[in-house]
């Protein structure tokens, strides 16, 4: 008969073996630990949008396989160096190149060139040793999170200094700021010119909100150490400097688009007065978003009037489209931290009805619009960001990284619906999607950057090696 001493010793040895096994797996394959923990402890209810999902039936239908419109997938890079990819002719050869904030890829070979050295080595989920290093450095678990993403999130383009060469405009992870990088005209290093020290909106906008003839970077701007700040439109001057127009200072009583962890900005003429307005999504713990009505005084000065949109979601990019067909613009947005792609029907004055387009996947951290099939109607492009929250927080963090485009149509009964077409189920999206004709064939293509690298999807005819998704 086994004595109590032997039983205790066996229990102790078993516990030690299990502990070492757990720690070893956490170091070598952290996903095996994080995935079941995520499924066990993440709240399945969506605090921002679950009430919308509970009350609305999804409006998408799965499209049949398209034997004409297909996409050819090209892998430009497998390194995780950015959460977005943008498209511009950076070397003045007439071909469209791809830029990601740290690198640019030269068409048509897609040879990689350096813009700036990547600040973070964000290539995998953190193992146990990464957490130990972070704690020893006095940064706690937050130190691992801060370095688990690349510095570069968004990249825009403009010839900032008017020398005939396109420069890149970066807006980095929200704990950092932004800079524009001066094109060296084919020789030398790209010179960095900072323009904002810290941002506070994870889905900034690059558009001519102020109607100056050139776009502005619209984002939250916070002082170092602050959790929130001002919502600003930042313009670049010909000498490379910048000016900022404040849209609203931070208001502790509610969300202003620059609140801590604010998500979502978009531009459109919401009230039909001919002036573009600014739409913003919800913030951390705040289920409402809104829009700023742009007004012009008799002296020509710009003023902003704030309106609330409720319910709203923690949006990715917000697109203002006439979805309902009643001449009233309607915001379209995906939920970055939760589930669903939505449109918000504008009804009576400051009254909104939420519609669920698709509730089948989570983490829609990026979306775009474009006329994919060339029929004169804007389509919606959206997808899932893989491991958007470092293996935690989301109920489907490890789900299939899909990328879809949605075509709006009306049923015989006059109901708005969307035909969902698959572009890819291998890559997903980051925080920025570019939809533009990359290869010069007058058809829109798609470029993304995320944890899976840098990828482009080129429209091709069926039978040319391209995938015709359902």
Short mmCIF file of C-alpha atoms in Angstrom, two decimals:
data_model
loop_
_atom_site.label_atom_id
_atom_site.label_comp_id
_atom_site.label_asym_id
_atom_site.label_seq_id
_atom_site.Cartn_x
_atom_site.Cartn_y
_atom_site.Cartn_z
CA UNK A 1 0.00 0.00 0.00
CA UNK A 2 1.30 3.44 -0.95
CA UNK A 3 2.03 5.66 2.03
CA UNK A 4 0.77 9.21 2.36
CA UNK A 5 4.35 10.42 2.02
CA UNK A 6 4.73 8.68 -1.34
CA UNK A 7 1.35 9.96 -2.51
CA UNK A 8 2.32 13.50 -1.60
CA UNK A 9 5.67 13.15 -3.35
CA UNK A 10 3.98 11.82 -6.50
CA UNK A 11 1.51 14.70 -6.48
CA UNK A 12 4.37 17.17 -6.08
CA UNK A 13 6.35 15.64 -8.95
CA UNK A 14 3.28 15.60 -11.17
CA UNK A 15 2.60 19.25 -10.35
CA UNK A 16 6.21 20.16 -11.13
CA UNK A 17 6.12 18.29 -14.44
CA UNK A 18 2.86 19.99 -15.43
CA UNK A 19 4.28 23.37 -14.44
CA UNK A 20 7.45 22.88 -16.47
CA UNK A 21 5.39 21.58 -19.39
CA UNK A 22 3.14 24.65 -19.22
CA UNK A 23 6.12 27.02 -19.06
CA UNK A 24 7.86 25.21 -21.90
CA UNK A 25 4.83 25.38 -24.15
CA UNK A 26 4.32 29.05 -23.25
CA UNK A 27 7.90 29.74 -24.35
CA UNK A 28 8.00 27.63 -27.52
CA UNK A 29 4.40 27.84 -28.74
CA UNK A 30 2.47 30.55 -26.86
CA UNK A 31 -0.55 30.20 -29.13
CA UNK A 32 -1.24 26.77 -27.61
CA UNK A 33 -1.66 28.51 -24.24
CA UNK A 34 -3.31 31.73 -25.36
CA UNK A 35 -5.95 30.23 -27.64
CA UNK A 36 -7.75 28.10 -25.01
CA UNK A 37 -7.35 30.86 -22.40
CA UNK A 38 -8.87 33.33 -24.82
CA UNK A 39 -11.83 31.06 -25.52
CA UNK A 40 -12.35 30.40 -21.81
CA UNK A 41 -12.13 33.91 -20.41
CA UNK A 42 -13.10 36.36 -23.14
CA UNK A 43 -16.62 37.68 -22.68
CA UNK A 44 -18.71 36.52 -25.65
CA UNK A 45 -21.12 39.40 -25.27
CA UNK A 46 -20.13 42.49 -27.22
CA UNK A 47 -20.35 45.54 -24.91
CA UNK A 48 -20.43 47.95 -27.84
CA UNK A 49 -22.57 46.26 -30.44
CA UNK A 50 -24.24 43.15 -29.08
CA UNK A 51 -27.56 44.94 -28.76
CA UNK A 52 -27.35 45.67 -32.48
CA UNK A 53 -26.52 42.07 -33.32
CA UNK A 54 -29.36 40.82 -31.12
CA UNK A 55 -31.99 42.92 -32.84
CA UNK A 56 -30.94 42.89 -36.49
CA UNK A 57 -30.78 40.11 -39.07
CA UNK A 58 -27.58 40.17 -41.18
CA UNK A 59 -28.17 41.62 -44.64
CA UNK A 60 -25.50 39.76 -46.59
CA UNK A 61 -25.99 36.75 -48.83
CA UNK A 62 -23.13 34.54 -49.95
CA UNK A 63 -22.39 35.21 -53.61
CA UNK A 64 -21.99 32.41 -56.09
CA UNK A 65 -18.51 31.83 -57.47
CA UNK A 66 -17.73 34.55 -60.02
CA UNK A 67 -16.32 33.10 -63.26
CA UNK A 68 -15.16 36.54 -64.42
CA UNK A 69 -13.96 38.59 -61.45
CA UNK A 70 -11.02 36.85 -59.80
CA UNK A 71 -7.92 37.83 -57.80
CA UNK A 72 -4.32 36.79 -58.19
CA UNK A 73 -2.50 36.74 -54.84
CA UNK A 74 1.13 37.92 -54.72
CA UNK A 75 3.21 37.74 -51.54
CA UNK A 76 5.60 40.72 -51.39
CA UNK A 77 7.01 40.02 -47.94
CA UNK A 78 6.42 37.66 -45.01
CA UNK A 79 7.97 39.98 -42.41
CA UNK A 80 5.56 41.66 -39.99
CA UNK A 81 6.65 45.28 -40.34
CA UNK A 82 3.42 47.22 -40.71
CA UNK A 83 -0.34 47.18 -40.13
CA UNK A 84 -1.05 48.64 -43.56
CA UNK A 85 0.06 48.93 -47.15
CA UNK A 86 -0.39 51.87 -49.50
CA UNK A 87 0.25 52.44 -53.18
CA UNK A 88 2.07 55.22 -55.06
CA UNK A 89 4.76 55.75 -57.71
CA UNK A 90 7.75 56.45 -55.47
CA UNK A 91 10.57 56.31 -58.05
CA UNK A 92 8.91 58.23 -60.92
CA UNK A 93 9.03 55.31 -63.36
CA UNK A 94 5.29 55.34 -64.07
CA UNK A 95 4.62 52.13 -62.12
CA UNK A 96 2.77 51.89 -58.83
CA UNK A 97 4.90 50.80 -55.87
CA UNK A 98 3.85 49.56 -52.43
CA UNK A 99 4.86 51.30 -49.17
CA UNK A 100 4.39 50.09 -45.60
CA UNK A 101 5.97 52.73 -43.38
CA UNK A 102 9.32 50.96 -43.00
CA UNK A 103 9.85 49.68 -46.52
CA UNK A 104 8.79 50.30 -50.08
CA UNK A 105 8.49 47.62 -52.74
CA UNK A 106 9.51 48.53 -56.27
CA UNK A 107 7.22 47.44 -59.09
CA UNK A 108 7.17 45.18 -60.98
CA UNK A 109 9.74 42.92 -59.24
CA UNK A 110 8.66 44.09 -55.76
CA UNK A 111 12.27 44.50 -54.65
CA UNK A 112 12.29 45.78 -51.07
CA UNK A 113 13.92 49.12 -50.19
CA UNK A 114 14.37 50.68 -46.76
CA UNK A 115 12.57 53.86 -45.70
CA UNK A 116 13.45 53.57 -42.00
CA UNK A 117 14.63 50.79 -39.74
CA UNK A 118 11.78 48.89 -38.06
CA UNK A 119 11.61 49.91 -34.41
CA UNK A 120 10.05 46.71 -33.08
CA UNK A 121 10.73 43.05 -33.82
CA UNK A 122 7.05 42.16 -33.99
CA UNK A 123 7.22 38.82 -35.76
CA UNK A 124 5.53 36.41 -33.33
CA UNK A 125 3.48 36.06 -30.18
CA UNK A 126 5.53 36.67 -27.05
CA UNK A 127 6.92 33.67 -25.20
CA UNK A 128 7.55 33.36 -21.48
CA UNK A 129 11.06 34.82 -21.78
CA UNK A 130 9.66 37.97 -23.38
CA UNK A 131 7.42 38.58 -20.37
CA UNK A 132 10.32 37.93 -17.99
CA UNK A 133 12.50 40.45 -19.85
CA UNK A 134 9.70 43.01 -19.74
CA UNK A 135 9.17 42.59 -15.99
CA UNK A 136 12.91 42.78 -15.33
CA UNK A 137 13.01 46.02 -17.29
CA UNK A 138 10.24 47.39 -15.06
CA UNK A 139 7.67 47.56 -17.86
CA UNK A 140 5.38 44.74 -16.77
CA UNK A 141 3.21 42.86 -19.25
CA UNK A 142 2.49 46.18 -20.97
CA UNK A 143 6.07 46.26 -22.17
CA UNK A 144 5.46 43.12 -24.19
CA UNK A 145 2.28 44.54 -25.67
CA UNK A 146 4.03 47.79 -26.59
CA UNK A 147 6.63 45.95 -28.65
CA UNK A 148 4.43 43.20 -30.08
CA UNK A 149 3.23 45.47 -32.88
CA UNK A 150 5.34 47.24 -35.49
CA UNK A 151 5.83 50.95 -35.18
CA UNK A 152 4.24 51.63 -38.58
CA UNK A 153 0.45 51.47 -38.79
CA UNK A 154 -0.64 53.89 -41.54
CA UNK A 155 1.17 55.28 -44.56
CA UNK A 156 -0.17 58.05 -46.79
CA UNK A 157 1.42 59.86 -49.73
CA UNK A 158 1.93 63.39 -50.97
CA UNK A 159 4.66 65.47 -52.56
CA UNK A 160 5.01 67.39 -49.32
CA UNK A 161 7.93 69.62 -50.29
CA UNK A 162 6.79 70.09 -53.92
CA UNK A 163 9.99 68.76 -55.51
CA UNK A 164 8.22 66.45 -57.95
CA UNK A 165 8.78 63.27 -55.91
CA UNK A 166 6.13 61.55 -53.78
CA UNK A 167 6.98 61.45 -50.07
CA UNK A 168 5.51 59.07 -47.51
CA UNK A 169 3.47 60.26 -44.53
CA UNK A 170 3.44 57.86 -41.60
CA UNK A 171 1.13 57.73 -38.63
CA UNK A 172 2.42 55.19 -36.17
CA UNK A 173 0.95 53.06 -33.41
CA UNK A 174 -1.15 55.30 -31.15
CA UNK A 175 1.43 55.37 -28.36
CA UNK A 176 3.70 57.14 -30.83
CA UNK A 177 3.22 59.98 -33.30
CA UNK A 178 3.83 60.58 -36.97
CA UNK A 179 6.41 61.88 -39.42
CA UNK A 180 6.73 62.43 -43.12
CA UNK A 181 9.71 60.95 -44.91
CA UNK A 182 11.40 62.92 -47.66
CA UNK A 183 11.91 61.00 -50.88
CA UNK A 184 15.68 60.88 -51.65
CA UNK A 185 15.00 60.85 -55.41
CA UNK A 186 16.59 57.46 -55.82
CA UNK A 187 19.73 58.17 -53.82
CA UNK A 188 20.52 58.18 -50.10
CA UNK A 189 18.35 57.84 -47.03
CA UNK A 190 14.79 59.05 -46.50
CA UNK A 191 14.93 62.03 -44.13
CA UNK A 192 12.41 61.96 -41.27
CA UNK A 193 10.34 65.08 -40.48
CA UNK A 194 8.12 64.61 -37.36
CA UNK A 195 4.77 66.41 -37.39
CA UNK A 196 2.85 65.00 -34.39
CA UNK A 197 4.25 63.57 -31.16
CA UNK A 198 1.45 61.16 -30.17
CA UNK A 199 -1.84 60.27 -31.82
CA UNK A 200 -5.12 59.12 -30.31
CA UNK A 201 -7.33 57.42 -32.85
CA UNK A 202 -6.55 54.01 -34.24
CA UNK A 203 -8.24 54.69 -37.58
CA UNK A 204 -6.97 58.09 -38.79
CA UNK A 205 -8.18 59.73 -41.96
CA UNK A 206 -6.27 61.31 -44.83
CA UNK A 207 -8.65 63.53 -46.78
CA UNK A 208 -9.35 67.15 -47.69
CA UNK A 209 -11.78 67.81 -44.85
CA UNK A 210 -10.98 71.53 -44.80
CA UNK A 211 -11.31 71.90 -48.59
CA UNK A 212 -7.82 73.34 -49.03
CA UNK A 213 -7.05 71.45 -52.24
CA UNK A 214 -4.69 68.97 -50.54
CA UNK A 215 -5.52 66.33 -47.93
CA UNK A 216 -5.03 66.64 -44.20
CA UNK A 217 -4.16 63.99 -41.62
CA UNK A 218 -7.16 63.87 -39.29
CA UNK A 219 -6.44 62.18 -35.99
CA UNK A 220 -6.46 62.64 -32.25
CA UNK A 221 -3.40 64.40 -30.86
CA UNK A 222 -2.46 63.97 -27.22
CA UNK A 223 0.32 65.26 -25.05
CA UNK A 224 2.85 62.79 -23.66
CA UNK A 225 1.41 60.94 -20.68
CA UNK A 226 -2.20 61.95 -21.37
CA UNK A 227 -4.91 59.40 -22.16
CA UNK A 228 -6.87 61.61 -24.52
CA UNK A 229 -6.46 64.85 -26.39
CA UNK A 230 -7.58 67.05 -29.25
CA UNK A 231 -9.15 65.98 -32.51
CA UNK A 232 -7.15 67.79 -35.20
CA UNK A 233 -6.79 68.22 -38.95
CA UNK A 234 -3.08 68.55 -39.79
CA UNK A 235 -2.02 70.27 -43.03
CA UNK A 236 1.44 70.25 -44.61
CA UNK A 237 3.01 73.41 -45.98
CA UNK A 238 5.37 73.59 -48.96
CA UNK A 239 8.41 74.06 -46.72
CA UNK A 240 7.68 70.74 -45.00
CA UNK A 241 6.25 72.22 -41.82
CA UNK A 242 2.69 71.58 -40.69
CA UNK A 243 -0.23 73.38 -39.10
CA UNK A 244 -3.07 71.89 -37.07
CA UNK A 245 -6.68 72.99 -36.84
CA UNK A 246 -8.44 71.80 -33.69
CA UNK A 247 -11.85 70.27 -34.33
CA UNK A 248 -12.59 69.65 -30.64
CA UNK A 249 -10.70 69.60 -27.39
CA UNK A 250 -11.10 66.54 -25.19
CA UNK A 251 -14.31 66.48 -23.18
CA UNK A 252 -14.30 64.18 -20.15
CA UNK A 253 -18.08 63.86 -20.29
CA UNK A 254 -18.06 61.88 -23.52
CA UNK A 255 -16.29 60.75 -26.65
CA UNK A 256 -14.78 63.29 -29.05
CA UNK A 257 -12.92 60.98 -31.45
CA UNK A 258 -9.68 61.50 -29.53
CA UNK A 259 -10.76 59.71 -26.36
CA UNK A 260 -8.55 56.89 -25.13
CA UNK A 261 -8.61 54.02 -27.65
CA UNK A 262 -10.95 55.89 -29.99
CA UNK A 263 -11.67 53.97 -33.16
CA UNK A 264 -12.98 55.20 -36.44
CA UNK A 265 -13.02 58.37 -38.52
CA UNK A 266 -14.74 59.13 -41.80
CA UNK A 267 -15.71 62.06 -43.99
CA UNK A 268 -18.89 62.87 -45.89
CA UNK A 269 -21.62 65.45 -46.29
CA UNK A 270 -24.01 64.09 -43.66
CA UNK A 271 -26.54 66.94 -43.77
CA UNK A 272 -26.35 67.77 -47.48
CA UNK A 273 -25.19 71.38 -47.10
CA UNK A 274 -22.23 70.99 -49.45
CA UNK A 275 -19.58 70.93 -46.71
CA UNK A 276 -17.83 67.68 -45.71
CA UNK A 277 -18.50 66.59 -42.14
CA UNK A 278 -16.41 64.35 -39.89
CA UNK A 279 -17.81 61.10 -38.43
CA UNK A 280 -16.23 59.30 -35.47
CA UNK A 281 -16.74 55.93 -33.83
CA UNK A 282 -16.93 54.89 -30.20
CA UNK A 283 -14.15 54.91 -27.60
CA UNK A 284 -13.14 52.67 -24.71
CA UNK A 285 -16.25 51.96 -22.63
CA UNK A 286 -18.32 54.49 -24.61
CA UNK A 287 -21.01 53.02 -26.87
CA UNK A 288 -21.74 56.24 -28.72
CA UNK A 289 -20.02 57.93 -31.63
CA UNK A 290 -21.06 60.96 -33.58
CA UNK A 291 -20.32 63.50 -36.26
CA UNK A 292 -18.99 67.04 -36.40
CA UNK A 293 -21.02 69.31 -38.65
CA UNK A 294 -18.70 71.62 -40.53
CA UNK A 295 -20.01 75.18 -40.59
CA UNK A 296 -18.62 78.38 -42.08
CA UNK A 297 -19.09 81.73 -40.42
CA UNK A 298 -19.71 84.98 -42.29
CA UNK A 299 -15.98 85.67 -42.05
CA UNK A 300 -15.21 82.30 -43.66
CA UNK A 301 -13.93 80.79 -40.43
CA UNK A 302 -14.63 77.09 -39.89
CA UNK A 303 -16.74 76.03 -36.92
CA UNK A 304 -17.77 72.56 -35.77
CA UNK A 305 -21.04 71.42 -34.21
CA UNK A 306 -21.06 68.04 -32.49
CA UNK A 307 -23.88 65.49 -32.93
CA UNK A 308 -24.24 62.06 -31.32
CA UNK A 309 -24.83 58.78 -33.17
CA UNK A 310 -26.17 56.04 -30.92
CA UNK A 311 -25.74 53.14 -31.06
CA UNK A 312 -22.27 53.16 -32.63
CA UNK A 313 -19.34 50.72 -32.69
CA UNK A 314 -15.60 50.91 -32.11
CA UNK A 315 -15.18 51.39 -35.82
CA UNK A 316 -12.40 50.94 -38.31
CA UNK A 317 -12.50 53.42 -41.18
CA UNK A 318 -15.98 54.93 -41.54
CA UNK A 319 -17.36 55.39 -45.05
CA UNK A 320 -20.26 57.73 -45.80
CA UNK A 321 -22.42 56.24 -48.55
CA UNK A 322 -26.03 56.50 -49.67
CA UNK A 323 -26.77 52.90 -48.72
CA UNK A 324 -30.51 53.19 -48.25
CA UNK A 325 -31.14 54.88 -51.59
CA UNK A 326 -33.10 57.78 -50.06
CA UNK A 327 -30.50 60.49 -50.85
CA UNK A 328 -29.42 60.63 -47.18
CA UNK A 329 -25.80 59.59 -46.55
CA UNK A 330 -25.31 56.64 -44.20
CA UNK A 331 -22.09 55.74 -42.31
CA UNK A 332 -20.67 52.25 -42.94
CA UNK A 333 -18.20 50.76 -40.45
CA UNK A 334 -16.80 47.52 -39.10
CA UNK A 335 -16.33 46.79 -35.38
CA UNK A 336 -12.61 46.72 -34.67
CA UNK A 337 -12.69 45.00 -31.28
CA UNK A 338 -15.87 43.05 -31.58
CA UNK A 339 -18.08 41.44 -34.22
CA UNK A 340 -19.81 42.78 -37.28
CA UNK A 341 -19.89 45.05 -40.33
CA UNK A 342 -22.65 47.68 -40.04
CA UNK A 343 -24.38 50.54 -41.75
CA UNK A 344 -26.25 53.24 -39.87
CA UNK A 345 -29.36 54.46 -41.65
CA UNK A 346 -29.97 58.17 -41.34
CA UNK A 347 -33.64 58.73 -40.57
CA UNK A 348 -35.15 61.81 -38.95
CA UNK A 349 -32.84 64.55 -37.71
CA UNK A 350 -30.11 62.98 -35.58
CA UNK A 351 -31.91 59.62 -35.59
CA UNK A 352 -30.15 56.47 -36.72
CA UNK A 353 -31.10 52.85 -37.31
CA UNK A 354 -28.29 50.28 -37.14
CA UNK A 355 -28.17 47.51 -39.76
CA UNK A 356 -25.92 44.44 -39.59
CA UNK A 357 -24.35 43.64 -42.94
CA UNK A 358 -22.28 40.67 -41.74
CA UNK A 359 -21.85 39.23 -38.22
CA UNK A 360 -19.83 36.14 -39.15
CA UNK A 361 -16.36 37.36 -38.11
CA UNK A 362 -14.63 39.70 -35.68
CA UNK A 363 -11.80 42.27 -35.58
CA UNK A 364 -12.70 44.33 -38.65
CA UNK A 365 -9.79 46.68 -38.02
CA UNK A 366 -9.77 47.95 -41.60
CA UNK A 367 -12.21 48.60 -44.41
CA UNK A 368 -12.25 50.49 -47.70
CA UNK A 369 -14.57 51.34 -50.57
CA UNK A 370 -14.15 51.14 -54.32
CA UNK A 371 -15.95 50.08 -57.49
CA UNK A 372 -14.54 46.56 -57.66
CA UNK A 373 -16.61 45.26 -60.55
CA UNK A 374 -16.72 48.51 -62.56
CA UNK A 375 -20.50 48.93 -62.54
CA UNK A 376 -20.40 52.54 -61.28
CA UNK A 377 -21.44 51.62 -57.73
CA UNK A 378 -19.10 51.72 -54.74
CA UNK A 379 -18.50 48.38 -53.04
CA UNK A 380 -17.26 47.69 -49.50
CA UNK A 381 -13.98 45.87 -48.85
CA UNK A 382 -13.41 44.53 -45.34
CA UNK A 383 -11.74 41.70 -43.50
CA UNK A 384 -10.48 40.23 -40.26
CA UNK A 385 -7.21 41.30 -38.63
CA UNK A 386 -5.40 38.15 -37.46
CA UNK A 387 -4.18 38.27 -33.86
CA UNK A 388 -5.21 41.90 -33.67
CA UNK A 389 -5.00 41.88 -29.90
CA UNK A 390 -1.96 39.68 -29.42
CA UNK A 391 -3.90 36.48 -28.84
CA UNK A 392 -6.28 37.91 -26.23
CA UNK A 393 -9.44 40.01 -25.71
CA UNK A 394 -11.44 38.81 -28.73
CA UNK A 395 -13.74 35.77 -28.87
CA UNK A 396 -12.32 34.71 -32.26
CA UNK A 397 -8.75 36.02 -32.06
CA UNK A 398 -7.38 32.96 -33.84
CA UNK A 399 -10.13 32.73 -36.47
CA UNK A 400 -9.75 32.48 -40.24
CA UNK A 401 -8.22 35.69 -41.66
CA UNK A 402 -10.82 36.49 -44.32
CA UNK A 403 -10.92 39.32 -46.84
CA UNK A 404 -14.23 40.06 -48.60
CA UNK A 405 -15.84 42.56 -50.93
CA UNK A 406 -19.55 43.35 -50.66
CA UNK A 407 -21.82 44.43 -53.50
CA UNK A 408 -25.06 46.17 -52.57
CA UNK A 409 -28.29 45.22 -54.34
CA UNK A 410 -32.03 45.51 -53.87
CA UNK A 411 -34.33 42.53 -53.57
CA UNK A 412 -37.59 42.33 -55.52
CA UNK A 413 -39.29 43.57 -52.37
CA UNK A 414 -37.01 46.62 -52.31
CA UNK A 415 -34.89 45.49 -49.35
CA UNK A 416 -31.20 46.42 -49.24
CA UNK A 417 -28.87 43.43 -49.21
CA UNK A 418 -25.20 42.72 -49.90
CA UNK A 419 -23.63 39.95 -51.96
CA UNK A 420 -20.46 38.82 -50.17
CA UNK A 421 -17.51 37.76 -52.35
CA UNK A 422 -14.36 36.14 -51.01
CA UNK A 423 -11.01 37.63 -52.04
CA UNK A 424 -8.85 35.51 -49.72
CA UNK A 425 -9.07 33.42 -46.56
CA UNK A 426 -5.31 33.19 -46.01
CA UNK A 427 -4.13 36.70 -45.10
CA UNK A 428 -6.78 38.98 -43.65
CA UNK A 429 -6.20 42.70 -43.18
CA UNK A 430 -4.25 45.04 -40.91
CA UNK A 431 -5.36 48.54 -39.94
CA UNK A 432 -5.23 49.96 -43.48
CA UNK A 433 -6.45 48.58 -46.82
CA UNK A 434 -5.55 50.21 -50.14
CA UNK A 435 -7.94 49.72 -53.06
CA UNK A 436 -6.41 51.08 -56.26
CA UNK A 437 -5.36 49.97 -59.74
CA UNK A 438 -1.85 48.67 -59.01
CA UNK A 439 -0.93 47.08 -62.34
CA UNK A 440 -2.46 49.58 -64.76
CA UNK A 441 -5.19 47.42 -66.28
CA UNK A 442 -8.02 49.77 -65.22
CA UNK A 443 -9.31 47.31 -62.62
CA UNK A 444 -9.14 47.87 -58.88
CA UNK A 445 -6.71 45.76 -56.86
CA UNK A 446 -6.20 45.39 -53.11
CA UNK A 447 -3.07 45.80 -50.95
CA UNK A 448 -2.75 44.87 -47.27
CA UNK A 449 -0.06 44.63 -44.60
CA UNK A 450 -0.40 42.79 -41.30
CA UNK A 451 1.04 40.04 -39.12
CA UNK A 452 1.15 37.79 -42.19
CA UNK A 453 3.33 40.23 -44.15
CA UNK A 454 2.65 42.37 -47.22
CA UNK A 455 0.26 41.09 -49.86
CA UNK A 456 -1.46 42.32 -52.99
CA UNK A 457 -4.51 40.90 -54.75
CA UNK A 458 -4.64 41.75 -58.47
CA UNK A 459 -7.84 41.42 -60.48
CA UNK A 460 -7.47 38.84 -63.22
CA UNK A 461 -9.70 37.02 -65.64
CA UNK A 462 -10.75 33.49 -64.79
CA UNK A 463 -8.42 30.83 -66.11
CA UNK A 464 -5.25 32.89 -65.62
CA UNK A 465 -4.18 31.29 -62.35
CA UNK A 466 -6.31 33.60 -60.21
CA UNK A 467 -8.70 32.45 -57.50
CA UNK A 468 -12.38 33.10 -58.07
CA UNK A 469 -13.75 33.20 -54.53
CA UNK A 470 -17.27 32.60 -53.34
#
